[in-house]
mmCIF file of C-alpha atoms in Angstrom:
data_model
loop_
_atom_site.group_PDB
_atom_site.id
_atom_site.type_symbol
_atom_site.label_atom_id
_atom_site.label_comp_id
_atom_site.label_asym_id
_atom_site.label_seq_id
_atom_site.Cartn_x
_atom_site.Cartn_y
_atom_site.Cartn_z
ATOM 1 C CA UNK A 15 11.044 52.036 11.390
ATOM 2 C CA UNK A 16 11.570 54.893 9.515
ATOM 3 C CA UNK A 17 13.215 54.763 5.885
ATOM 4 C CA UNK A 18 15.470 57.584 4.349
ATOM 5 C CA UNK A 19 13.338 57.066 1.158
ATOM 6 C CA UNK A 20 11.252 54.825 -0.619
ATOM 7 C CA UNK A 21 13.189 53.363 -3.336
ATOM 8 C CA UNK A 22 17.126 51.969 -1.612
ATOM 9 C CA UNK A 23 19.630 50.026 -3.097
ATOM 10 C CA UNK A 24 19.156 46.417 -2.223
ATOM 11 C CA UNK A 25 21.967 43.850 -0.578
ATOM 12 C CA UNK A 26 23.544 42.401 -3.409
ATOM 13 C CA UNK A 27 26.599 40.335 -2.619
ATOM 14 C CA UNK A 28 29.338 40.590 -5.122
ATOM 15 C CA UNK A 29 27.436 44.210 -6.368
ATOM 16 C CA UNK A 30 26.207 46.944 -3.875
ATOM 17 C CA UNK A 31 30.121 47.098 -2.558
ATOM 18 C CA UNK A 32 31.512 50.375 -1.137
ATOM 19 C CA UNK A 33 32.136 51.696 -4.223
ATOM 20 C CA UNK A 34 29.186 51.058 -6.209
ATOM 21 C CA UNK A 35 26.848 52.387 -3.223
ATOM 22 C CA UNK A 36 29.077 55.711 -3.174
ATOM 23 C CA UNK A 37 28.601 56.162 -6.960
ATOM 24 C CA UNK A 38 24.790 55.776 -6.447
ATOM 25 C CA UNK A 39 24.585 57.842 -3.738
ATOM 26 C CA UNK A 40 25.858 60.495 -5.692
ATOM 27 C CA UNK A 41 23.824 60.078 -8.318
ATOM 28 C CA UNK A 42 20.505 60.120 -5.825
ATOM 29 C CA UNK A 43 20.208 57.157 -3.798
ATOM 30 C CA UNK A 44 19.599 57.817 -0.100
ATOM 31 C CA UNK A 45 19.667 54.485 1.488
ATOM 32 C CA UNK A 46 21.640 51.377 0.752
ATOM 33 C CA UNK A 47 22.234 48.223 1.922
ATOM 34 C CA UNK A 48 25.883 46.326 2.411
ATOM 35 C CA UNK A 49 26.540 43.280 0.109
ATOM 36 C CA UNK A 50 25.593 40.130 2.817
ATOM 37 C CA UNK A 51 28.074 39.602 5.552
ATOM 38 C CA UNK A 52 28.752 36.577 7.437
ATOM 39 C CA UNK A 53 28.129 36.733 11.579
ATOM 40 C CA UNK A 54 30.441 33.874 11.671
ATOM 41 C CA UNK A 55 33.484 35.596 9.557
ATOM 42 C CA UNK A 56 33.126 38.752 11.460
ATOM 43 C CA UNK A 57 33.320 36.493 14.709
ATOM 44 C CA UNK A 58 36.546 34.524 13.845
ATOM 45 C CA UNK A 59 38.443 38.036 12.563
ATOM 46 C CA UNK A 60 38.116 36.941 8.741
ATOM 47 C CA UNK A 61 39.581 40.515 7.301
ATOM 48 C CA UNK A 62 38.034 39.996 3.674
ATOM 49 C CA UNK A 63 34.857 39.964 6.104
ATOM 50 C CA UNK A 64 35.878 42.663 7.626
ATOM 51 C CA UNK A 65 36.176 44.632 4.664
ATOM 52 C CA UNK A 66 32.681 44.521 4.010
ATOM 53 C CA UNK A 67 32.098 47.123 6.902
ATOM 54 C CA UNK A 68 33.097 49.977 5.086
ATOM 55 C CA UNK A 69 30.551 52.788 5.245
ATOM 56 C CA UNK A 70 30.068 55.299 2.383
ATOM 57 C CA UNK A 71 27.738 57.838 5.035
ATOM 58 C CA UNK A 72 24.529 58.132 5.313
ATOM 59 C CA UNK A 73 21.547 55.711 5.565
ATOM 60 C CA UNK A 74 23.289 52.216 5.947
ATOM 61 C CA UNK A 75 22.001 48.872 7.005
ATOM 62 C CA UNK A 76 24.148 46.243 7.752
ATOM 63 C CA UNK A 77 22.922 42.795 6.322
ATOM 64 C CA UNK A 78 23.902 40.323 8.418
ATOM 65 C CA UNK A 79 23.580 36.081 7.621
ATOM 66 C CA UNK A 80 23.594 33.319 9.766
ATOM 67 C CA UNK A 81 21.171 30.480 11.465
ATOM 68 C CA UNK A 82 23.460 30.477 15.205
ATOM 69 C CA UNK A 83 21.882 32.723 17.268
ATOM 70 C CA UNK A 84 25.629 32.998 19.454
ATOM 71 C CA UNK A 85 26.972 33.979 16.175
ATOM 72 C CA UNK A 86 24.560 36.967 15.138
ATOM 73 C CA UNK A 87 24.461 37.982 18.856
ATOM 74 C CA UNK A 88 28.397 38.233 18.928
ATOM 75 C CA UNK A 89 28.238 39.854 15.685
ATOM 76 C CA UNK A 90 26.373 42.662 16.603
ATOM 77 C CA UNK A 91 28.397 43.724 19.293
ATOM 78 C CA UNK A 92 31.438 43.569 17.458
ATOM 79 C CA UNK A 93 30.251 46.248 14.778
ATOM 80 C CA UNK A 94 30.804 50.250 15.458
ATOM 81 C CA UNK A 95 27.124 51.067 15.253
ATOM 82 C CA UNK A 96 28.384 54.789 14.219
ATOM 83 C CA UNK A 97 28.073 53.403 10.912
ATOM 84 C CA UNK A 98 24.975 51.678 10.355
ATOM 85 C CA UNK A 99 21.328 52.756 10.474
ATOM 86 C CA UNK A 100 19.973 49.281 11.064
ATOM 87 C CA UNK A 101 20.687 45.524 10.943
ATOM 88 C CA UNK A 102 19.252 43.370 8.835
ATOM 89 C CA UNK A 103 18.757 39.890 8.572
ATOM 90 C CA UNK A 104 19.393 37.808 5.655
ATOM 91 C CA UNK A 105 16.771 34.530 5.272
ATOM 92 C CA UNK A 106 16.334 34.532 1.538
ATOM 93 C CA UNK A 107 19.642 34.331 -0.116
ATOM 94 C CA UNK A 108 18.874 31.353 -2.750
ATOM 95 C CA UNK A 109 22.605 30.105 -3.249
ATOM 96 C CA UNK A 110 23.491 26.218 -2.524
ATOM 97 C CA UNK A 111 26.824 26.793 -0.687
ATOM 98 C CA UNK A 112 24.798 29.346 1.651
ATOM 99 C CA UNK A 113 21.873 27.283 2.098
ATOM 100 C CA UNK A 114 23.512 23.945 2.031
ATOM 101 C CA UNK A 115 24.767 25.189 5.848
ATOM 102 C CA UNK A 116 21.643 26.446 6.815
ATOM 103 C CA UNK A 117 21.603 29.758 6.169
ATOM 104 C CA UNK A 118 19.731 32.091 3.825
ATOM 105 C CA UNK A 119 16.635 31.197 2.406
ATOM 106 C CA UNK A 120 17.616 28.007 4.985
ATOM 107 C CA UNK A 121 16.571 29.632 8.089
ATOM 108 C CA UNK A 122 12.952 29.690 6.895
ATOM 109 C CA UNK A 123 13.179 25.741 7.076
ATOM 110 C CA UNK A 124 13.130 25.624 11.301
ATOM 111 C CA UNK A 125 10.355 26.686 12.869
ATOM 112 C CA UNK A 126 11.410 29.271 15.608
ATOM 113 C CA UNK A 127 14.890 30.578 14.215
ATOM 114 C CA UNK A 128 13.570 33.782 12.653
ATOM 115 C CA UNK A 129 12.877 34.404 16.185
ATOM 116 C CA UNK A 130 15.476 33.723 17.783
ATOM 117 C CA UNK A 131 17.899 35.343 15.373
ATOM 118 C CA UNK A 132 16.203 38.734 15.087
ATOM 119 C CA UNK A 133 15.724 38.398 19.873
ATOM 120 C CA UNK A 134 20.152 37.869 18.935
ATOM 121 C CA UNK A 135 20.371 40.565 16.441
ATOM 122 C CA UNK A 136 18.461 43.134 18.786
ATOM 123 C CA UNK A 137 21.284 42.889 21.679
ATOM 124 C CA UNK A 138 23.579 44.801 19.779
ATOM 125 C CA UNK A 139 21.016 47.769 19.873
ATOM 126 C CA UNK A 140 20.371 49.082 16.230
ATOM 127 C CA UNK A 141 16.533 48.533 14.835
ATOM 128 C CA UNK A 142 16.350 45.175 13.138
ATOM 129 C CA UNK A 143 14.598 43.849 9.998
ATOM 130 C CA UNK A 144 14.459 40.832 7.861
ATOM 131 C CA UNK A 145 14.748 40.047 4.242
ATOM 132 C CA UNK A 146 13.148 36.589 3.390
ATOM 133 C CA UNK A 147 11.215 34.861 0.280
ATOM 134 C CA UNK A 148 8.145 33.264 0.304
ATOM 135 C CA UNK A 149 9.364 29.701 1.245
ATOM 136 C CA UNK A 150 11.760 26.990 -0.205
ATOM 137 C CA UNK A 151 9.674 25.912 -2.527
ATOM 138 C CA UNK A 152 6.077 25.964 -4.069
ATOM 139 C CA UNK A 153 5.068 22.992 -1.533
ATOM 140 C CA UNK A 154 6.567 25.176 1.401
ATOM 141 C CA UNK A 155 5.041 28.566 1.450
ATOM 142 C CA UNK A 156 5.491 30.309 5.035
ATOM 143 C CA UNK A 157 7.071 33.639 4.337
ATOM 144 C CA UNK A 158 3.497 34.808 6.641
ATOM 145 C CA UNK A 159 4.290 32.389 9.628
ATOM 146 C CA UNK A 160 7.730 33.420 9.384
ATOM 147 C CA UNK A 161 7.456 37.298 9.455
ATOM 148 C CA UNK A 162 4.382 37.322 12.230
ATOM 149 C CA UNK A 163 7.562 34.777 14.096
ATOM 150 C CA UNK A 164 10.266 37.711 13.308
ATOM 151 C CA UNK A 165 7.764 40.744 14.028
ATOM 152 C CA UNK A 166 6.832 39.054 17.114
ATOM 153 C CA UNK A 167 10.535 38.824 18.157
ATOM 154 C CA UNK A 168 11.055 42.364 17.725
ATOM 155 C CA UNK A 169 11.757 42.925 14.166
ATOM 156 C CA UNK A 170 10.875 46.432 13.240
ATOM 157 C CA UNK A 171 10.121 45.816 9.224
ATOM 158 C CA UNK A 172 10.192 42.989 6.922
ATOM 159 C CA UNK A 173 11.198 42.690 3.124
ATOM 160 C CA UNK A 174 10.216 40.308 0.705
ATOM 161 C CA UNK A 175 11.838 39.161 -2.320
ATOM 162 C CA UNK A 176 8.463 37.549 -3.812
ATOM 163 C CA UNK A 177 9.516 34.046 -5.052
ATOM 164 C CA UNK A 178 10.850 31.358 -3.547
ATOM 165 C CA UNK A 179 14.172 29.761 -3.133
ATOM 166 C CA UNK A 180 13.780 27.212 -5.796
ATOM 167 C CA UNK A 181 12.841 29.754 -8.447
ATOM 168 C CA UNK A 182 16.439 31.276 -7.612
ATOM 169 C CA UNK A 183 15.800 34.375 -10.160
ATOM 170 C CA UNK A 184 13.294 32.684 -12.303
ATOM 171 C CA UNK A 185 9.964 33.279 -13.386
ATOM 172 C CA UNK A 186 7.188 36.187 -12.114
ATOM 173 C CA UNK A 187 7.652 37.779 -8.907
ATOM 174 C CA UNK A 188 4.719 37.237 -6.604
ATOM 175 C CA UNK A 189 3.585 40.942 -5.909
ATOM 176 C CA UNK A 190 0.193 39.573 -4.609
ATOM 177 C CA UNK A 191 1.654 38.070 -1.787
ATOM 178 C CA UNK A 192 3.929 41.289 -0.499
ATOM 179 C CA UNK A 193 0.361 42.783 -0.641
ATOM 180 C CA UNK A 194 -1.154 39.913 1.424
ATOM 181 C CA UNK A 195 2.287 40.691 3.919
ATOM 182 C CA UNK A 196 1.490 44.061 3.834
ATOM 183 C CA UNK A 197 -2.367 43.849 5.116
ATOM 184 C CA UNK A 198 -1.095 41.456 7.941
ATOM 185 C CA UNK A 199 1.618 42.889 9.584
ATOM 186 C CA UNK A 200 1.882 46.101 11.594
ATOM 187 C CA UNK A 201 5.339 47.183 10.733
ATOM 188 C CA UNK A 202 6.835 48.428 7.186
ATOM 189 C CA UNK A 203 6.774 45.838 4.871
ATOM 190 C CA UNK A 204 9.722 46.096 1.592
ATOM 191 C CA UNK A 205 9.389 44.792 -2.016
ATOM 192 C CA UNK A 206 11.832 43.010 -3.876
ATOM 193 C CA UNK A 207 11.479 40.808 -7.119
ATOM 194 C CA UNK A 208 11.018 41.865 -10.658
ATOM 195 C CA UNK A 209 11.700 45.442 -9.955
ATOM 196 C CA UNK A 210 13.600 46.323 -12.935
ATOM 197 C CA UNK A 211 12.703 49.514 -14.042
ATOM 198 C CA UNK A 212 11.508 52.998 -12.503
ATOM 199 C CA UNK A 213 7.740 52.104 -14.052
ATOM 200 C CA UNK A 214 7.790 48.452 -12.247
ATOM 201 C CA UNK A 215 8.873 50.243 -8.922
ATOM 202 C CA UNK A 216 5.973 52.355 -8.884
ATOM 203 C CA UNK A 217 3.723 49.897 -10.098
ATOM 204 C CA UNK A 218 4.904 47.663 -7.312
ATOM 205 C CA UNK A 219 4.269 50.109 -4.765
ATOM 206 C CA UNK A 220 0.634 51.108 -5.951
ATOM 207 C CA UNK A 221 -0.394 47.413 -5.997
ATOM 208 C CA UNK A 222 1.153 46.347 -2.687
ATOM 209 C CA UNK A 223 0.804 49.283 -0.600
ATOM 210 C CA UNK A 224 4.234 48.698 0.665
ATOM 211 C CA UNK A 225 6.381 51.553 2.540
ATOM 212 C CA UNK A 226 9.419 50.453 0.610
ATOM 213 C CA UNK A 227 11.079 49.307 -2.568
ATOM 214 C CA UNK A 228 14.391 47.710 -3.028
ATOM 215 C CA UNK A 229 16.056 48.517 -6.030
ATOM 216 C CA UNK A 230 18.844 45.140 -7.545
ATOM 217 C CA UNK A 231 18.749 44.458 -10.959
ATOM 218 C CA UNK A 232 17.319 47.322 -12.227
ATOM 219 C CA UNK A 233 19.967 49.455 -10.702
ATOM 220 C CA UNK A 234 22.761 47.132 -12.264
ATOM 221 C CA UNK A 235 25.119 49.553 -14.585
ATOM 222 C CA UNK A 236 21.895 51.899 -13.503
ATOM 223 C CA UNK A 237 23.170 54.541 -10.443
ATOM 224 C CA UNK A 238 20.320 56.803 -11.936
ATOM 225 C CA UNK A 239 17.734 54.484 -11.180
ATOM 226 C CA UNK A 240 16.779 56.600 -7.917
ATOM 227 C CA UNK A 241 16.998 59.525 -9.582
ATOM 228 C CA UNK A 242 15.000 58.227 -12.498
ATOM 229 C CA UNK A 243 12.382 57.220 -10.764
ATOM 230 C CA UNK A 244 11.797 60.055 -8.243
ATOM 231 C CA UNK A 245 11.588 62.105 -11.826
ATOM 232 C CA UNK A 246 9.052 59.791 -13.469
ATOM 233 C CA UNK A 247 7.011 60.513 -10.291
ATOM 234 C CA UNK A 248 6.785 63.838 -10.266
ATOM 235 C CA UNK A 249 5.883 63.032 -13.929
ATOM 236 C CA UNK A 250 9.853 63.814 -15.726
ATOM 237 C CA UNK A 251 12.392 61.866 -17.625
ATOM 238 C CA UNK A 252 16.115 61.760 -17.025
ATOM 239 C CA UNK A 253 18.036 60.317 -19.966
ATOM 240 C CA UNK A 254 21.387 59.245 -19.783
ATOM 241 C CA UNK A 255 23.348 59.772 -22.810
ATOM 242 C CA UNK A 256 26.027 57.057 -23.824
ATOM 243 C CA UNK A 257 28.708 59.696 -22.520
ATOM 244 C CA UNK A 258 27.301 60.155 -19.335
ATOM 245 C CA UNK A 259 27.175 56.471 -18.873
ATOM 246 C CA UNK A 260 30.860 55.760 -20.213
ATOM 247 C CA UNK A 261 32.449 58.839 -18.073
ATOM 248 C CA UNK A 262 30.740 57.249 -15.353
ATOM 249 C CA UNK A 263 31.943 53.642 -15.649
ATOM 250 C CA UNK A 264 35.078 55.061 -16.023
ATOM 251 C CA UNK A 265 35.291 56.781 -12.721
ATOM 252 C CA UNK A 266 33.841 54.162 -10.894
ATOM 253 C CA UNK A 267 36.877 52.006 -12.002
ATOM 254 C CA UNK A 268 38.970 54.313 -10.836
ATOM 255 C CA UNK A 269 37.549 54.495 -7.462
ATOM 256 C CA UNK A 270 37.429 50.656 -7.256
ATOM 257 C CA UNK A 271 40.860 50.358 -8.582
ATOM 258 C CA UNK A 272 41.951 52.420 -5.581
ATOM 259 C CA UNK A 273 39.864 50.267 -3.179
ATOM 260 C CA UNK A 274 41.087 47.328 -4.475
ATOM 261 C CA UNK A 275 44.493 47.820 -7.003
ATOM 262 C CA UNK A 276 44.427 44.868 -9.465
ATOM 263 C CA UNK A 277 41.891 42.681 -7.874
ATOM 264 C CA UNK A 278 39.239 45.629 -8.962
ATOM 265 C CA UNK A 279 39.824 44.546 -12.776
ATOM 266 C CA UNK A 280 37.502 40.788 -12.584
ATOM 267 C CA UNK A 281 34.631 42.571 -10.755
ATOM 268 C CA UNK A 282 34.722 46.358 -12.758
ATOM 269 C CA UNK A 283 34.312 43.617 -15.820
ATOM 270 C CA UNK A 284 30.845 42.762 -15.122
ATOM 271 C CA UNK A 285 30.068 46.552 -13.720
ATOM 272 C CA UNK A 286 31.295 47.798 -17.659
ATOM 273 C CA UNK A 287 28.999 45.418 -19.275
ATOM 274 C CA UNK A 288 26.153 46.646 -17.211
ATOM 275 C CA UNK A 289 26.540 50.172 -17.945
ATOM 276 C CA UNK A 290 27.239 49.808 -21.767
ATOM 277 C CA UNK A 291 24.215 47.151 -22.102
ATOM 278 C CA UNK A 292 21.921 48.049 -25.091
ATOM 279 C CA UNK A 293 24.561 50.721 -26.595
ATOM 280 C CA UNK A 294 25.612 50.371 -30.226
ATOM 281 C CA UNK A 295 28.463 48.133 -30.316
ATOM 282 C CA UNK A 296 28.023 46.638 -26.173
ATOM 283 C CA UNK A 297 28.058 43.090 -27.962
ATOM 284 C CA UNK A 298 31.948 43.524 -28.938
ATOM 285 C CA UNK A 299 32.613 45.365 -25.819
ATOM 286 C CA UNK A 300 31.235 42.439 -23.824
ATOM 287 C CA UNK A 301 34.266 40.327 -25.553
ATOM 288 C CA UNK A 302 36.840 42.726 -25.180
ATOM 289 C CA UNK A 303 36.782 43.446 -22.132
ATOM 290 C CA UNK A 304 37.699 40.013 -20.657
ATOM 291 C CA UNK A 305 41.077 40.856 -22.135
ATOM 292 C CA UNK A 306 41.577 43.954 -20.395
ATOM 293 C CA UNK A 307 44.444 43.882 -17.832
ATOM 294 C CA UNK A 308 44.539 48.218 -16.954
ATOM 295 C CA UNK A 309 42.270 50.837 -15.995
ATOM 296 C CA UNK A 310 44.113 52.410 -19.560
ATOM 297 C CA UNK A 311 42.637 49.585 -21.042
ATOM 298 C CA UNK A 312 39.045 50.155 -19.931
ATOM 299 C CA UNK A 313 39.544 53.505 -20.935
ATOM 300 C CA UNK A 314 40.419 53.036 -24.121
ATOM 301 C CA UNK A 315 37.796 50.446 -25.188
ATOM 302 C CA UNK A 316 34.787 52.889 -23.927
ATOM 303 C CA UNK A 317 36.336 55.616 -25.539
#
């Protein structure tokens, strides 16, 4: 499996939408992930599924979640491949609702299913790879059993987000373990957890060896990160000044107002704190902005 780069954007649902990957991309990111789609929505026609599809260009993998092998398998097939680079398969998402129906960081619970998803996922004919954690909880640690079970299905690289599903977001990534995946497995192995900055995602990839790194927090309100930390290797600093970061909040309202008219304003709320955070005065922003109704009104409080 070959990568576009080393550092992507990573698969965050509610987050790496259409809009926010086409900012970053023009700001230096080369390879992206979609927020997580459902194999079962796409199946039954669910259009706000649908939606989800969209591709900016470029480097694209489809993350796809599920534990019904039918489902993923039908899935595949139904997606124009034009699009995407490479599907991949969501077992670590941490959220109740998801796991509560066996999906997500679920799948890792049944012995077999990585399998037998990523032998489903392969019919459609793009490379596959799987995200996972290390296991549900402390007293259930098989993300190794589980990737050699993927890998040995077919899947072409594995990513892992290094904590488990009870930790949720909580506490230390475990960066010693995507270094023990790393010596095991012969295929690309991806880094997520606790990868906040440009210095933490070239830290993680000198003490895990791995081919990849997948950018989520740190890249929140942060479309530079990829840019920032291509510089930092070469040994450079890009700073962005307040302006920069304001202009460019603003125009990625605009372009998610014109995705999504009014339904843009709840989620560009959360996307404003993020770029503003740390800035003289974010604090009061942070209140404001729940009261803004317009794209005017956005406007007007950054300015």
């Amino acid at each position: 499996m070959t990568f576009p780069d080393w550092i992507l954007l990573a698969p965050m649902a509610g987050v790496a939408d259409y809009t926010y990957r086409f900012i970053c991309r023009e700001l230096g990111c080369r390879g992206a992930y979609t927020e997580m789609v459902s194999a079962k929505g796409l199946c039954y026609k669910n259009q706000a599924t649908a939606k989800l599809l969209k591709s900016e260009g470029g480097w694209l993998a489809l993350q796809l979640f599920g534990n019904e092998p039918q489902y993923i398998e039908e899935a595949v097939n139904i997606v124009d491949k034009q699009h995407f680079s490479a599907i991949d398969l969501n077992m670590g998402c941490p959220v109740a609702k998801v796991c509560k129906s066996g999906e997500g960081a679920a799948v890792m619970r049944t012995p077999g299913l990585a399998g037998e998803l990523v032998k489903a996922a392969k019919t459609g004919g793009l490379p596959v790879t799987v995200k996972m954690r290390l296991g549900w909880d402390d007293d259930e640690i098989n993300f190794m059993s589980v990737a050699e079970d993927a890998v040995k299905a077919g899947a072409v690289a594995v990513c892992l987000h290094a904590r488990t599903r009870a930790q949720g977001y909580s506490g230390r990534a475990d960066w010693g373990a995507i270094a023990m995946l790393k010596k095991r497995l012969n295929v690309p192995v991806l880094a997520s957890g606790d990868i906040l900055t440009p210095q933490d995602a070239l830290r993680v990839k000198e003490i895990t060896d791995c081919d990849a790194v997948l950018a989520a927090r740190g890249a929140l309100g942060n479309p530079w990160f990829f840019a920032q930390t291509h510089a930092l290797e070469r040994g450079e600093t890009i700073a962005i000044t307040a302006n920069e970061r304001a202009k460019t909040a603003l125009r990625h309202a605009a372009l998610l107002q014109r995705q999504e008219g009014e339904r843009a304003l709840p989620s560009m709320r959360k996307h404003i704190a993020w770029y503003t955070k740390g800035l003289p005065g974010a604090a009061k922003l942070r209140q404001e902005i729940n009261f803004a109704s317009t794209l005017q009104d956005f406007e007007r409080l950054l300015r």
